[in-house]
Coordinates of C-alpha atoms and ligand atoms in Angstrom, one line a residue:
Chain A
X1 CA 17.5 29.1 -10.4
X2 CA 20.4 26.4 -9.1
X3 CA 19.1 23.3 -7.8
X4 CA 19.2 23.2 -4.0
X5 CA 20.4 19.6 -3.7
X6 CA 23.5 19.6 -6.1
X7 CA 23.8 23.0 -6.5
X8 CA 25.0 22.5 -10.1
X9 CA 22.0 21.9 -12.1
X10 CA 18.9 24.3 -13.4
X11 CA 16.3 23.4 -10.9
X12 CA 13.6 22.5 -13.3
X13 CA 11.2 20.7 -10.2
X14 CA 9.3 22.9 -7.6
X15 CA 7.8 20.4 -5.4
X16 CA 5.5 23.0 -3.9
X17 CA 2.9 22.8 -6.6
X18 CA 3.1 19.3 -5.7
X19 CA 1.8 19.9 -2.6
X20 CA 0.0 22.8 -3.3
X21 CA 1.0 25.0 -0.9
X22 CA 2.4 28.3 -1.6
X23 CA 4.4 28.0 1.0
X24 CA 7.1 25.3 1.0
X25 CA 9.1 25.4 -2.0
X26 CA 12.0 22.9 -3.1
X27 CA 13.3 23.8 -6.1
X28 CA 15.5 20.9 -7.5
X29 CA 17.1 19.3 -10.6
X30 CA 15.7 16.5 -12.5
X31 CA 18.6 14.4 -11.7
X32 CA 17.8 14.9 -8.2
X33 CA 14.2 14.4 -8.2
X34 CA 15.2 11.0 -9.7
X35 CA 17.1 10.7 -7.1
X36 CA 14.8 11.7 -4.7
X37 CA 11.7 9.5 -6.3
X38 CA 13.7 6.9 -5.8
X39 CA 14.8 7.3 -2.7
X40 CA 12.5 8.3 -0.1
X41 CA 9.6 9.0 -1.7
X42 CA 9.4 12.4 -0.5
X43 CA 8.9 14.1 -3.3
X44 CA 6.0 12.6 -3.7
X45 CA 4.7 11.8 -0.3
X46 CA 3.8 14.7 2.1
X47 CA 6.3 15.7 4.1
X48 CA 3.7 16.3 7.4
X49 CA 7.1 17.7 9.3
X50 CA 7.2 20.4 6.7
X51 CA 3.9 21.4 6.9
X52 CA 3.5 21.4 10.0
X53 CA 6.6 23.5 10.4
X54 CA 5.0 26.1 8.5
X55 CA 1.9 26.2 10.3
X56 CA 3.6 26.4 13.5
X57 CA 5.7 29.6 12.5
X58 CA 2.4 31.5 10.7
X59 CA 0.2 30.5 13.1
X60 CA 2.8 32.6 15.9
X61 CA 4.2 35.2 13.5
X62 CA 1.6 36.5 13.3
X63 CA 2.0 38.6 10.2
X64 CA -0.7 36.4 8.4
X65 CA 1.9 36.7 5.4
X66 CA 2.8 33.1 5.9
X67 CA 6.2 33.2 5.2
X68 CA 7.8 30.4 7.4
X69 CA 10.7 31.4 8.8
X70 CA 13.5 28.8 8.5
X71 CA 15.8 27.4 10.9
X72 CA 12.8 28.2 13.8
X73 CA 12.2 25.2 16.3
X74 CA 8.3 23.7 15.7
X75 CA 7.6 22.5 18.7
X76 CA 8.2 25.9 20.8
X77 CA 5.7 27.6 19.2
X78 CA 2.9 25.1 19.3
X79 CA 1.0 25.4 22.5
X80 CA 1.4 22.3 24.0
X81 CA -1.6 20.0 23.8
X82 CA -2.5 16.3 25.0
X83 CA -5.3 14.4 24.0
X84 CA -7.3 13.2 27.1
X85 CA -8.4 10.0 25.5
X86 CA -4.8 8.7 24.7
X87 CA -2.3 10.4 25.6
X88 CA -0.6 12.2 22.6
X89 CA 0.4 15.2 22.5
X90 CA 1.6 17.8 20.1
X91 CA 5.1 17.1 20.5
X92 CA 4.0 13.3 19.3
X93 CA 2.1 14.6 16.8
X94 CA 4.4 16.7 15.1
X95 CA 7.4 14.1 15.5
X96 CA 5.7 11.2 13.8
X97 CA 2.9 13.0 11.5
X98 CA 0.4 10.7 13.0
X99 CA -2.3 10.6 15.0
X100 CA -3.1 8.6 18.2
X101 CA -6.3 8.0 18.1
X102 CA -9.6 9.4 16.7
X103 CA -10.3 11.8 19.2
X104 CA -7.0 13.5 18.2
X105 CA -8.8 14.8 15.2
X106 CA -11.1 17.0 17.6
X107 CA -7.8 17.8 19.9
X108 CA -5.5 18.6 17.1
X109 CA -8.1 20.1 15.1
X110 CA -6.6 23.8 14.8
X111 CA -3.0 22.3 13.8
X112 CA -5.2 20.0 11.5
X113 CA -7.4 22.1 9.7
X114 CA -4.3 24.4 8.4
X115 CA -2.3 21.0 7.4
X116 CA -4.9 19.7 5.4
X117 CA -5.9 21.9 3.5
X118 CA -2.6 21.6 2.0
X119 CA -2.4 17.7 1.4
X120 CA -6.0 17.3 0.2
X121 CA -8.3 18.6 -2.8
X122 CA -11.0 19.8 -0.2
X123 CA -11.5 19.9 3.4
X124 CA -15.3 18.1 3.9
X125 CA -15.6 14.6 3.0
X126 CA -17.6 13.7 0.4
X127 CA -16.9 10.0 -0.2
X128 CA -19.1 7.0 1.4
X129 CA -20.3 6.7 4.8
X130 CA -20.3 3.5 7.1
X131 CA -23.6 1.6 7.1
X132 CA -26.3 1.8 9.9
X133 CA -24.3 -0.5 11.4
X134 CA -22.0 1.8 12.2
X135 CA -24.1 3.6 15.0
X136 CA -24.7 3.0 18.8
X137 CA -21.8 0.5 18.6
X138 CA -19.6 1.0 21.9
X139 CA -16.5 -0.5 23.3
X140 CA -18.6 -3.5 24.9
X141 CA -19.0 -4.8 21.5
X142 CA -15.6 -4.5 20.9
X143 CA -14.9 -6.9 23.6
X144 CA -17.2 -8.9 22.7
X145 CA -15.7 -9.5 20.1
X146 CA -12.8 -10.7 21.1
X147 CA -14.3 -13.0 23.4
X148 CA -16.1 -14.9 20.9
X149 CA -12.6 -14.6 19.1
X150 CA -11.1 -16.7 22.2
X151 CA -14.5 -18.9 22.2
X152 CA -13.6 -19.9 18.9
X153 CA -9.8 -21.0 20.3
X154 CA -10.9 -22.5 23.1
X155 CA -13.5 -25.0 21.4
X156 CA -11.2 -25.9 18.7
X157 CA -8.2 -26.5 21.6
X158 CA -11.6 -28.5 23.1
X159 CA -11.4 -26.6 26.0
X160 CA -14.9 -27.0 26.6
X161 CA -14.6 -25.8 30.6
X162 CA -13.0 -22.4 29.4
X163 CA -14.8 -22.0 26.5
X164 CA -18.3 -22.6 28.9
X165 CA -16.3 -19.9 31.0
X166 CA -16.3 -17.3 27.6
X167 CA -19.9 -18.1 26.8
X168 CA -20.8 -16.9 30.1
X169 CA -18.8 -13.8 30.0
X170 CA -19.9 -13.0 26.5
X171 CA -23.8 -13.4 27.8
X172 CA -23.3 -11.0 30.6
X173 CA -21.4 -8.6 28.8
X174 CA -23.9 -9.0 26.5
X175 CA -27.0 -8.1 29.3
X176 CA -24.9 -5.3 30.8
X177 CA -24.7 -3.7 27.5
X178 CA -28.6 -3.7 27.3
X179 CA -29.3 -2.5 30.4
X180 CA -28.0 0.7 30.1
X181 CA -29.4 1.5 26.8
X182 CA -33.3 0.8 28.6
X183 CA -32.6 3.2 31.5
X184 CA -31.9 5.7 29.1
X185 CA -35.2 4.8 27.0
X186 CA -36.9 5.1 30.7
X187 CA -35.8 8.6 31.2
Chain B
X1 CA -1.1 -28.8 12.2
X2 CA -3.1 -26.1 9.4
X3 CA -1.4 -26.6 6.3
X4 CA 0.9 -23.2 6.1
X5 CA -1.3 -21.0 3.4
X6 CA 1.8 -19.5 2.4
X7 CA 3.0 -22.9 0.8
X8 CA -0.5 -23.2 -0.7
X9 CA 0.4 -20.2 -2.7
X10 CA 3.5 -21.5 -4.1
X11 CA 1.2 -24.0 -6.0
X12 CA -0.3 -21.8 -7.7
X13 CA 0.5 -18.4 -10.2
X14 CA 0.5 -15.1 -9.2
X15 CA -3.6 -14.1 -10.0
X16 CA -2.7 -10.7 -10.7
X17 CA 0.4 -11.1 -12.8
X18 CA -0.7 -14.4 -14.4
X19 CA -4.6 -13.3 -15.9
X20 CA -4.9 -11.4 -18.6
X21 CA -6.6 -7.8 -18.0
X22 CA -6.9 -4.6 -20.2
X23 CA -4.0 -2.7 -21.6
X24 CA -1.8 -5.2 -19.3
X25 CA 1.1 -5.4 -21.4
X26 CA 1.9 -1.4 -20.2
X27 CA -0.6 -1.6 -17.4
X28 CA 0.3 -4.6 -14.9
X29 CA -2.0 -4.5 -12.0
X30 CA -4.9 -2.2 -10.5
X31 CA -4.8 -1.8 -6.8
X32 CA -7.1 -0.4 -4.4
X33 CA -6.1 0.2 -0.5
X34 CA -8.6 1.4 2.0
X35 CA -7.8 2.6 5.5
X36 CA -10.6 1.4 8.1
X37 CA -10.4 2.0 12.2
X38 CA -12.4 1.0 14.7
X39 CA -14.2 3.5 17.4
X40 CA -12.6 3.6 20.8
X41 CA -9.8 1.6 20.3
X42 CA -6.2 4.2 20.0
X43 CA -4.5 3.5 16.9
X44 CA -2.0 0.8 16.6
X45 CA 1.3 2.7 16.9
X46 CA -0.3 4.7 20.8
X47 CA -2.0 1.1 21.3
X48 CA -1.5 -1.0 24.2
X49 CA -0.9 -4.7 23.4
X50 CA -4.3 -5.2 25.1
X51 CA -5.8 -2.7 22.3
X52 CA -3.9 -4.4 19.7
X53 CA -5.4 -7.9 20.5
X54 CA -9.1 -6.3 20.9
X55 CA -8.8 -5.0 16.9
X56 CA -6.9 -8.2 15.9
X57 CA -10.1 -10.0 17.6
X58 CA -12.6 -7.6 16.5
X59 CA -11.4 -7.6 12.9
X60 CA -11.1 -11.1 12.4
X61 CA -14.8 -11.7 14.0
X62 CA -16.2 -9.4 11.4
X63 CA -14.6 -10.9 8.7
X64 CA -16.3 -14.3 9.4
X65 CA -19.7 -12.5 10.1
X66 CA -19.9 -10.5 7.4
X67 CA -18.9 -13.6 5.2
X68 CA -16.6 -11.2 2.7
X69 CA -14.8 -14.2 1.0
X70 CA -15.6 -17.6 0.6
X71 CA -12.1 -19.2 0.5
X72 CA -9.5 -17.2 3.0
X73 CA -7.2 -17.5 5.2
X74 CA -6.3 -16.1 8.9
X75 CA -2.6 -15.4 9.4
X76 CA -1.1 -14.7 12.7
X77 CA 2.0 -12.7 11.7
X78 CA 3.7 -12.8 14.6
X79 CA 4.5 -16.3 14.3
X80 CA 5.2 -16.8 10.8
X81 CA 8.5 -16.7 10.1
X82 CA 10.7 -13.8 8.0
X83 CA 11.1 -15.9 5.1
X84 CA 7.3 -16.5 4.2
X85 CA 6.9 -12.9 5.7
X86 CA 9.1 -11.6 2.8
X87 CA 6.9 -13.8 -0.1
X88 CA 4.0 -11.8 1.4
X89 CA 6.0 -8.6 0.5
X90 CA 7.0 -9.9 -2.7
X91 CA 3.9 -10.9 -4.2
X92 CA 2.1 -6.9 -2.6
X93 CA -0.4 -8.6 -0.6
X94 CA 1.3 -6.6 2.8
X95 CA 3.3 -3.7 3.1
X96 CA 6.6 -2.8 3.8
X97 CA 5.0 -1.1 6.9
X98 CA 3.5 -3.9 7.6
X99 CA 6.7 -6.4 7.1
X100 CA 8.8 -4.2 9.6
X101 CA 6.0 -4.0 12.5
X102 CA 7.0 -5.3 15.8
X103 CA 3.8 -5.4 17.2
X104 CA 0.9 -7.8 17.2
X105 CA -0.5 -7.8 13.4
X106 CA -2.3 -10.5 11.6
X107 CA -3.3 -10.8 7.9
X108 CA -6.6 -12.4 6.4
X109 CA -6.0 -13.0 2.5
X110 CA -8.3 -14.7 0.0
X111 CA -6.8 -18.0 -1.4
X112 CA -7.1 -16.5 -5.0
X113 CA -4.8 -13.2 -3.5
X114 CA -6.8 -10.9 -4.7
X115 CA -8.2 -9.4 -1.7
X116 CA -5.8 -8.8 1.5
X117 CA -6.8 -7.1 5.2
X118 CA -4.1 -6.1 6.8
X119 CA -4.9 -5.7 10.5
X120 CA -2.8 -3.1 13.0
X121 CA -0.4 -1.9 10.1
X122 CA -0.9 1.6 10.6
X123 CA -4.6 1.7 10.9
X124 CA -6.9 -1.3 12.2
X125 CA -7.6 -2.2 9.0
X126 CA -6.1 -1.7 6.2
X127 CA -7.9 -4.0 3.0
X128 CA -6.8 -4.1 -0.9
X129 CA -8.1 -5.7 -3.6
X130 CA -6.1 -6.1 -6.5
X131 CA -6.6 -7.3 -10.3
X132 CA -4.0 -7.6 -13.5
X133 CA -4.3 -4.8 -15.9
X134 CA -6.1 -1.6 -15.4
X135 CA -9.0 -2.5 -14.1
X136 CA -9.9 0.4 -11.2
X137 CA -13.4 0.3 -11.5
X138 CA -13.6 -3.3 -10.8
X139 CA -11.3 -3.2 -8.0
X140 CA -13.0 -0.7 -6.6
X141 CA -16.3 -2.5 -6.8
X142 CA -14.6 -5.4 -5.3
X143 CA -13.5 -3.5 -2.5
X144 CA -16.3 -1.2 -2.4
X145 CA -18.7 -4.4 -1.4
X146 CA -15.9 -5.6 1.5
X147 CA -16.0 -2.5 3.1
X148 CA -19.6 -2.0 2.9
X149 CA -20.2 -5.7 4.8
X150 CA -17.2 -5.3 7.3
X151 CA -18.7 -1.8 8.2
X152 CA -22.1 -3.7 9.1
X153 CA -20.3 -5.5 12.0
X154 CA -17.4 -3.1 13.2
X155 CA -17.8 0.2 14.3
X156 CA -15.3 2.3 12.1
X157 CA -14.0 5.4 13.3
X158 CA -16.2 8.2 10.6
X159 CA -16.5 12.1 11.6
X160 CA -18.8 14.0 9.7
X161 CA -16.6 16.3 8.2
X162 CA -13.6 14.5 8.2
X163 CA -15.0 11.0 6.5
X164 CA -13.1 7.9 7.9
X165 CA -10.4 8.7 10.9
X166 CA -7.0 7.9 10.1
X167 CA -3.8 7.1 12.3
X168 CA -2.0 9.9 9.2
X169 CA -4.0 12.8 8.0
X170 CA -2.9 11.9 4.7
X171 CA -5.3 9.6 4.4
X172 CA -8.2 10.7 6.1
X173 CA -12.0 11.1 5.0
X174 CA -12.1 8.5 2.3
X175 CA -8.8 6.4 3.4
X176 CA -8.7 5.6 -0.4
X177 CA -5.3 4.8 -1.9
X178 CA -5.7 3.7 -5.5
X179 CA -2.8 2.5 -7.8
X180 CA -1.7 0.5 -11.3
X181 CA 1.6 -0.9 -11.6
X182 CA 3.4 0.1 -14.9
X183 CA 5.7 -1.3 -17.3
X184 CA 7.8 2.5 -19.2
X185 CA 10.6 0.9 -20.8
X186 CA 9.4 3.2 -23.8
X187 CA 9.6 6.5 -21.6
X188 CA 13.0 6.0 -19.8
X189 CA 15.0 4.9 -23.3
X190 CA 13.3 7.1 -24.9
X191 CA 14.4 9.4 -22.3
X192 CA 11.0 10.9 -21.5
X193 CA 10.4 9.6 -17.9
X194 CA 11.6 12.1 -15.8
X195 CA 9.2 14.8 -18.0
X196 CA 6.1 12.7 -17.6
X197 CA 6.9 12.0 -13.8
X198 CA 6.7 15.8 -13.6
X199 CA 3.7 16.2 -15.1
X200 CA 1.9 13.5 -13.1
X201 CA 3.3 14.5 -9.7
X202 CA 1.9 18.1 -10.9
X203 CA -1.9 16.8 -11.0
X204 CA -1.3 15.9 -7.5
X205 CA -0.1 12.1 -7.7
X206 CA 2.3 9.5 -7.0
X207 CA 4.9 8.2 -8.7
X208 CA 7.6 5.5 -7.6
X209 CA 9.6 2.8 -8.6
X210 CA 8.4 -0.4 -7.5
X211 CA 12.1 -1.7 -7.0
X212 CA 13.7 1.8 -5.8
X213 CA 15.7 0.8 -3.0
X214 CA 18.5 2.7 -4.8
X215 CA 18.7 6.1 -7.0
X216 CA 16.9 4.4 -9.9
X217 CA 14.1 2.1 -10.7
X218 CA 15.0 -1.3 -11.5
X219 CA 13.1 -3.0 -13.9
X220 CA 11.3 0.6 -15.3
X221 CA 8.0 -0.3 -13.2
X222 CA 6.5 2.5 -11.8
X223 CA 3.8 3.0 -9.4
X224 CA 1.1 5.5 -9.8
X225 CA -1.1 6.8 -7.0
X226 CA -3.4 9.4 -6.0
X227 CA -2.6 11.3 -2.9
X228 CA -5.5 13.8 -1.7
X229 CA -8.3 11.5 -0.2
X230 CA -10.3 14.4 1.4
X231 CA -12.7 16.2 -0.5
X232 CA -13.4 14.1 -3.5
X233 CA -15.7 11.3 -4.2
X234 CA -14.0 7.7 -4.3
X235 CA -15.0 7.5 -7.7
X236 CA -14.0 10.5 -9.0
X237 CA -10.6 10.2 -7.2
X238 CA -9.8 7.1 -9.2
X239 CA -11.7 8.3 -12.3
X240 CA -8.7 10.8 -12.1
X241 CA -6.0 8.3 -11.4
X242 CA -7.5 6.4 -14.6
X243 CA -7.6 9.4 -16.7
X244 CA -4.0 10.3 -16.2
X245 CA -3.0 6.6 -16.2
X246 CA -4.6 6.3 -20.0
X247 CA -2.7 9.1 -20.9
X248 CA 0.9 7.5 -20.1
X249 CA -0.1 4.6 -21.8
X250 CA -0.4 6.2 -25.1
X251 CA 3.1 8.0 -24.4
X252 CA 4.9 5.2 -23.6
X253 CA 3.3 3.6 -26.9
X254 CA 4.2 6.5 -29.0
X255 CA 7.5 6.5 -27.5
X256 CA 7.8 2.5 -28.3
X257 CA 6.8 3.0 -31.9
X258 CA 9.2 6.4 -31.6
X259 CA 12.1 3.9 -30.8
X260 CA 11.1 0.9 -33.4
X261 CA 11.1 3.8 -36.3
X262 CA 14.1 6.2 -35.8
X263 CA 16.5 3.3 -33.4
X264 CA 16.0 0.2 -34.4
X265 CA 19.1 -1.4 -34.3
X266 CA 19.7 -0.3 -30.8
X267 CA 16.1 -1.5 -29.6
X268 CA 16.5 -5.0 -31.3
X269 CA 20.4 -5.0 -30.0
X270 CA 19.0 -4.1 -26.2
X271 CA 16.2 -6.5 -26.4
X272 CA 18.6 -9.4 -27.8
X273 CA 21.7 -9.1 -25.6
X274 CA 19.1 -8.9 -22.6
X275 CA 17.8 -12.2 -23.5
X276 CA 20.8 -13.5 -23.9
X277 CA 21.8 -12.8 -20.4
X278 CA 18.6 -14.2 -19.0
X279 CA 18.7 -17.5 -21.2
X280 CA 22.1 -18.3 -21.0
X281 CA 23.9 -16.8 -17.5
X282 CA 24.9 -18.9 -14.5
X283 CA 25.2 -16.1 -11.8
X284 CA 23.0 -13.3 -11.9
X285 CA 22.4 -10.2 -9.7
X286 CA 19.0 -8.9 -8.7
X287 CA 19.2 -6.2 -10.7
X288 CA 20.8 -7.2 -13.8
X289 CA 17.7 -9.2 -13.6
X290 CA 15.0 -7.2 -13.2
X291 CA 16.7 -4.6 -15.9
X292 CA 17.1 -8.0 -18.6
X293 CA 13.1 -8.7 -17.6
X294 CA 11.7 -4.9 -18.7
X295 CA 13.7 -5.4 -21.7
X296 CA 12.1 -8.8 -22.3
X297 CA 8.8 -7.8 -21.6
X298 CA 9.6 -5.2 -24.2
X299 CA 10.3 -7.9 -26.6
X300 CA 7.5 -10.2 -26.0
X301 CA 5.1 -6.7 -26.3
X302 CA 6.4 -6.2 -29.7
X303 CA 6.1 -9.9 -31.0
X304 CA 10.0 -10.3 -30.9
X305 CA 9.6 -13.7 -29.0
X306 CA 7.3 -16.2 -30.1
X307 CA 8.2 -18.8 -27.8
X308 CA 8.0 -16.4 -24.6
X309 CA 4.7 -15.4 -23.0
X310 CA 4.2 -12.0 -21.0
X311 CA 2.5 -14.3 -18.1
X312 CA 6.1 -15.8 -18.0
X313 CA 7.7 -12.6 -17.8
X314 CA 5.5 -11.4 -15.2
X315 CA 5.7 -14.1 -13.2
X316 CA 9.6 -14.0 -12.9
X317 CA 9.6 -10.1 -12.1
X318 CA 8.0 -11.8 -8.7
X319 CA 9.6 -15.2 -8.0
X320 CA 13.3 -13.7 -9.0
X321 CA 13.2 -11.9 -5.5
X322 CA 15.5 -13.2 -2.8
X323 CA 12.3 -14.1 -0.6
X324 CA 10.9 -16.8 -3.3
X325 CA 14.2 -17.8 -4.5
X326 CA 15.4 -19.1 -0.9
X327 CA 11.3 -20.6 -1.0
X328 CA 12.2 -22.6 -4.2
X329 CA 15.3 -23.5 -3.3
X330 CA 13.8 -24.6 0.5
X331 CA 16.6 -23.3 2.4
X332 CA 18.2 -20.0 3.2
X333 CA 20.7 -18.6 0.5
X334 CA 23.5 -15.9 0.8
X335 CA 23.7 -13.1 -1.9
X336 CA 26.1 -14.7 -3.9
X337 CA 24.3 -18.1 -3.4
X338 CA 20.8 -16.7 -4.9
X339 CA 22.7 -15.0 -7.4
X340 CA 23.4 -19.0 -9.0
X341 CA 20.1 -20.1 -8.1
X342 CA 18.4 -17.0 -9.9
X343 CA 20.1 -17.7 -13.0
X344 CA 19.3 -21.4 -12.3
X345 CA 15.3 -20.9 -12.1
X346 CA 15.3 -18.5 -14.8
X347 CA 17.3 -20.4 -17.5
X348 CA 14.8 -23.0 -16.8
X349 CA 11.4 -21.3 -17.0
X350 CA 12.6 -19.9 -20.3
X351 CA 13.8 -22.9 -21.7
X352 CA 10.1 -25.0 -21.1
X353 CA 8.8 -22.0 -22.3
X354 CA 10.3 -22.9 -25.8
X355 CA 9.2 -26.2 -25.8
X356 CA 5.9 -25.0 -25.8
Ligands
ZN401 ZN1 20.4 18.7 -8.6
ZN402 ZN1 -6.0 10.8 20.9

């Protein structure tokens, strides 16, 4: 087999068993893989696009063969999807490889579930878990946060008459967020 | 005025390049990364400055609460300027990512740089801990603890399934992204580099060159990484990397001794005339450098240099990069300005080193 970079050399490198994906083959020189190591890093680094472009063409050929068909537009036959939390949708998603925000991973989660399984040795997390901490935390706490943040600013500007405004904020913030939680324990 | 931390670091050694650690004349520094978000905030590239301030805030109030490190400091990135931006970059406590973000980032390092918290690079958080040598399973615990206290204030964005919720699906369930720095001037004269490259990227990790801007690495260090994070243990993920990073060491010994036996005259002659160009030039590009240094750290592996020690040599990998040259010198320098000054600073680290 010729490499398909220089088209001169044995192609001795088949990135997919890098990425383990029967799919997506590259089948290069080692001169080029060099090359390419050096370069961009995608030989070694997913390339999501790929993947994705893959997915995209099995998931509507249909033929459950899996053969991605080359030189076919992604985005076309994706249905089009947008996260209601932030906004992004699948045309973002398969532009940038990323995500927008963690509710994506339930949005995107058909796309997903395909892609992973490619980049990753398993599919269910089996690492560490956050600490009790972790739970019943909401986007109040968050802000408060940052307020105690600016707290900090203003009393070391000596801004005492902003930083008495902050304090207040924080304590109401602070009362609101309890509130809630007892009306719930009422019910 | 706060005293600029990133002078503060100029008085001291690189930690990680100036300690001594296991295996460290192959094996130059462990690394562990770990990619944090918090819940309900979008991730920073879909954030909204607002958002970007809230995780800046958020983060930076944890840190203090959870009391992670004793000595650190808080950096505001967006008003420090390029140059002290680019010593961060030099001396790995931020990314290149994070270097070339517009946005709103700040950074919270420990005085002794070896823990780093990157905060809107990709994800909220991104924090490393880093130790000379190979030395994973310390790092690990090291990191390991911070994440375990910083999770006890902020609300990190975990799924069941999925593990920790990241901005790439590269990374997600354990966000883990473990590496060691090595030194394979053995492998690539002995011509074996490309084959063991192969083989690693065929377990399923990384390799790159830490300088490979261009078509080749400069300097013959290489970075090795895992790069599934879903599905494994953190443990047994870098229990992995460490495996396959014990076996390159003992190639790139064999292939040392290899050389020593069978070319000797054209090891000694390469380590020599590289010396030579370090101790005695008065212009000198970056990577004439950095190719000179391997071969010296060669030397200084094998006992060919008395007078130099590998702390020196490590240290100069680092401050021979345009960002702490144009620090040293205190001023900005052109290309063919640094090359002078480069050849300047290194002339004279090498010559107090053989006063010694
Ligand atoms: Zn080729
Ligand atoms: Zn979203």
């Amino acid at each position: 087999m010729i490499c398909e970079i220089c088209k001169k050399n044995e192609a001795t490198i088949h990135i997919q068993e890098i990425i383990n994906s029967q799919k997506k083959a590259l089948h290069i020189c080692q001169d080029c893989a060099a090359k390419k190591n050096a370069g961009n890093g995608m030989l070694n680094g997913l390339n999501l696009a790929d993947i994705l472009y893959n997915i995209s063409s099995n998931i509507n050929s249909g033929d459950g063969t899996g053969a991605a068909k080359p030189n076919e537009p992604v985005i076309s036959h994706v249905p089009s999807i947008t996260c209601g939390k932030c906004g992004w949708t699948t045309v973002n998603f398969s532009e940038r490889g990323r995500l927008g925000c963690a509710n994506c991973y339930t949005i995107f989660r058909d796309i997903l579930s395909l892609a992973l399984k490619n980049m990753h040795k398993g599919t269910m997390h089996v690492g560490k878990r956050p600490g009790a901490g972790n739970k019943g935390t909401n986007t109040a706490a968050i802000e408060i946060m940052k307020l105690q943040k600016k707290l900090e600013e203003h009393v070391m500007r000596e801004e005492y008459e902003k930083a008495a405004e902050t304090r207040d904020l924080i304590a109401s913030l602070k009362n609101n967020n309890k509130t809630p939680k007892k009306q719930v324990k009422d019910k | 005025m706060q005293d600029n931390p990133i002078d503060k670091l100029f008085e001291k050694r690189v930690s990680w390049l100036a300690d001594s650690g296991p295996e460290d004349d192959i094996a130059i520094s462990s690394r562990i990364r770990l990619a944090r978000n918090i819940q309900e905030i979008p991730f920073p590239s879909n954030a909204s400055v607002d958002h970007l301030d809230s995780s800046i805030a958020a983060a930076l109030v944890a840190v203090e609460k959870a009391k992670c490190f004793k000595k650190f400091y808080e950096i505001d990135m967006t008003k420090l300027n390029p140059l002290d931006k680019q010593v961060l970059l030099e001396r790995r406590l931020i990314s290149r990512e994070f270097f070339a973000r517009k946005q709103n980032t700040a950074l919270v390092m420990t005085d002794d740089e070896t823990c780093s918290i990157m905060i809107n690079e990709e994800d909220h958080l991104r924090m490393q801990a880093m130790l000379s040598g190979l030395r994973l399973g310390e790092v690990w615990n090291i990191i390991d603890k911070i994440d375990d206290r910083l999770s006890a204030e902020l609300p990190f964005a975990f799924d069941e399934t999925l593990g920790y919720l990241t901005s790439c699906p590269t990374n997600v369930g354990t966000g883990i992204r473990a590496s060691v720095m090595l030194h394979l001037p053995g492998l690539v004269l002995g011509e074996q580099i490309n084959a063991v490259i192969q083989a690693v990227n065929k377990l399923g990790l990384a390799v790159r060159g830490i300088f490979g801007e261009g078509t080749e690495s400069l300097g013959n260090l290489f970075q090795i990484s895992n790069q599934s994070t879903l599905g494994e243990m953190e443990t047994q993920i870098i229990d992995r990397l460490e495996a396959v990073i014990r076996q390159i060491i003992n190639h790139e010994k064999n292939s040392r001794q290899k050389l020593l036996q069978n070319r000797r005259e054209f090891l000694m002659n390469h380590i020599g005339r590289s010396y030579g160009l370090l101790r005695h030039s008065y212009i000198i590009s970056g990577e004439d450098t950095l190719n000179s240094l391997s071969a010296l750290r060669l030397g200084v592996d094998m006992g060919m240099f008395s007078t130099v020690d590998i702390h020196t040599v490590n240290e100069l990998f680092v401050i021979v990069q345009p960002g702490h040259l144009q620090k040293y010198a205190g001023k900005e320098l052109d290309t063919s300005e640094r090359d002078i000054f480069r050849a300047t600073v290194i002339r004279e680290r090498l010559k107090s080193s053989e006063k010694k």
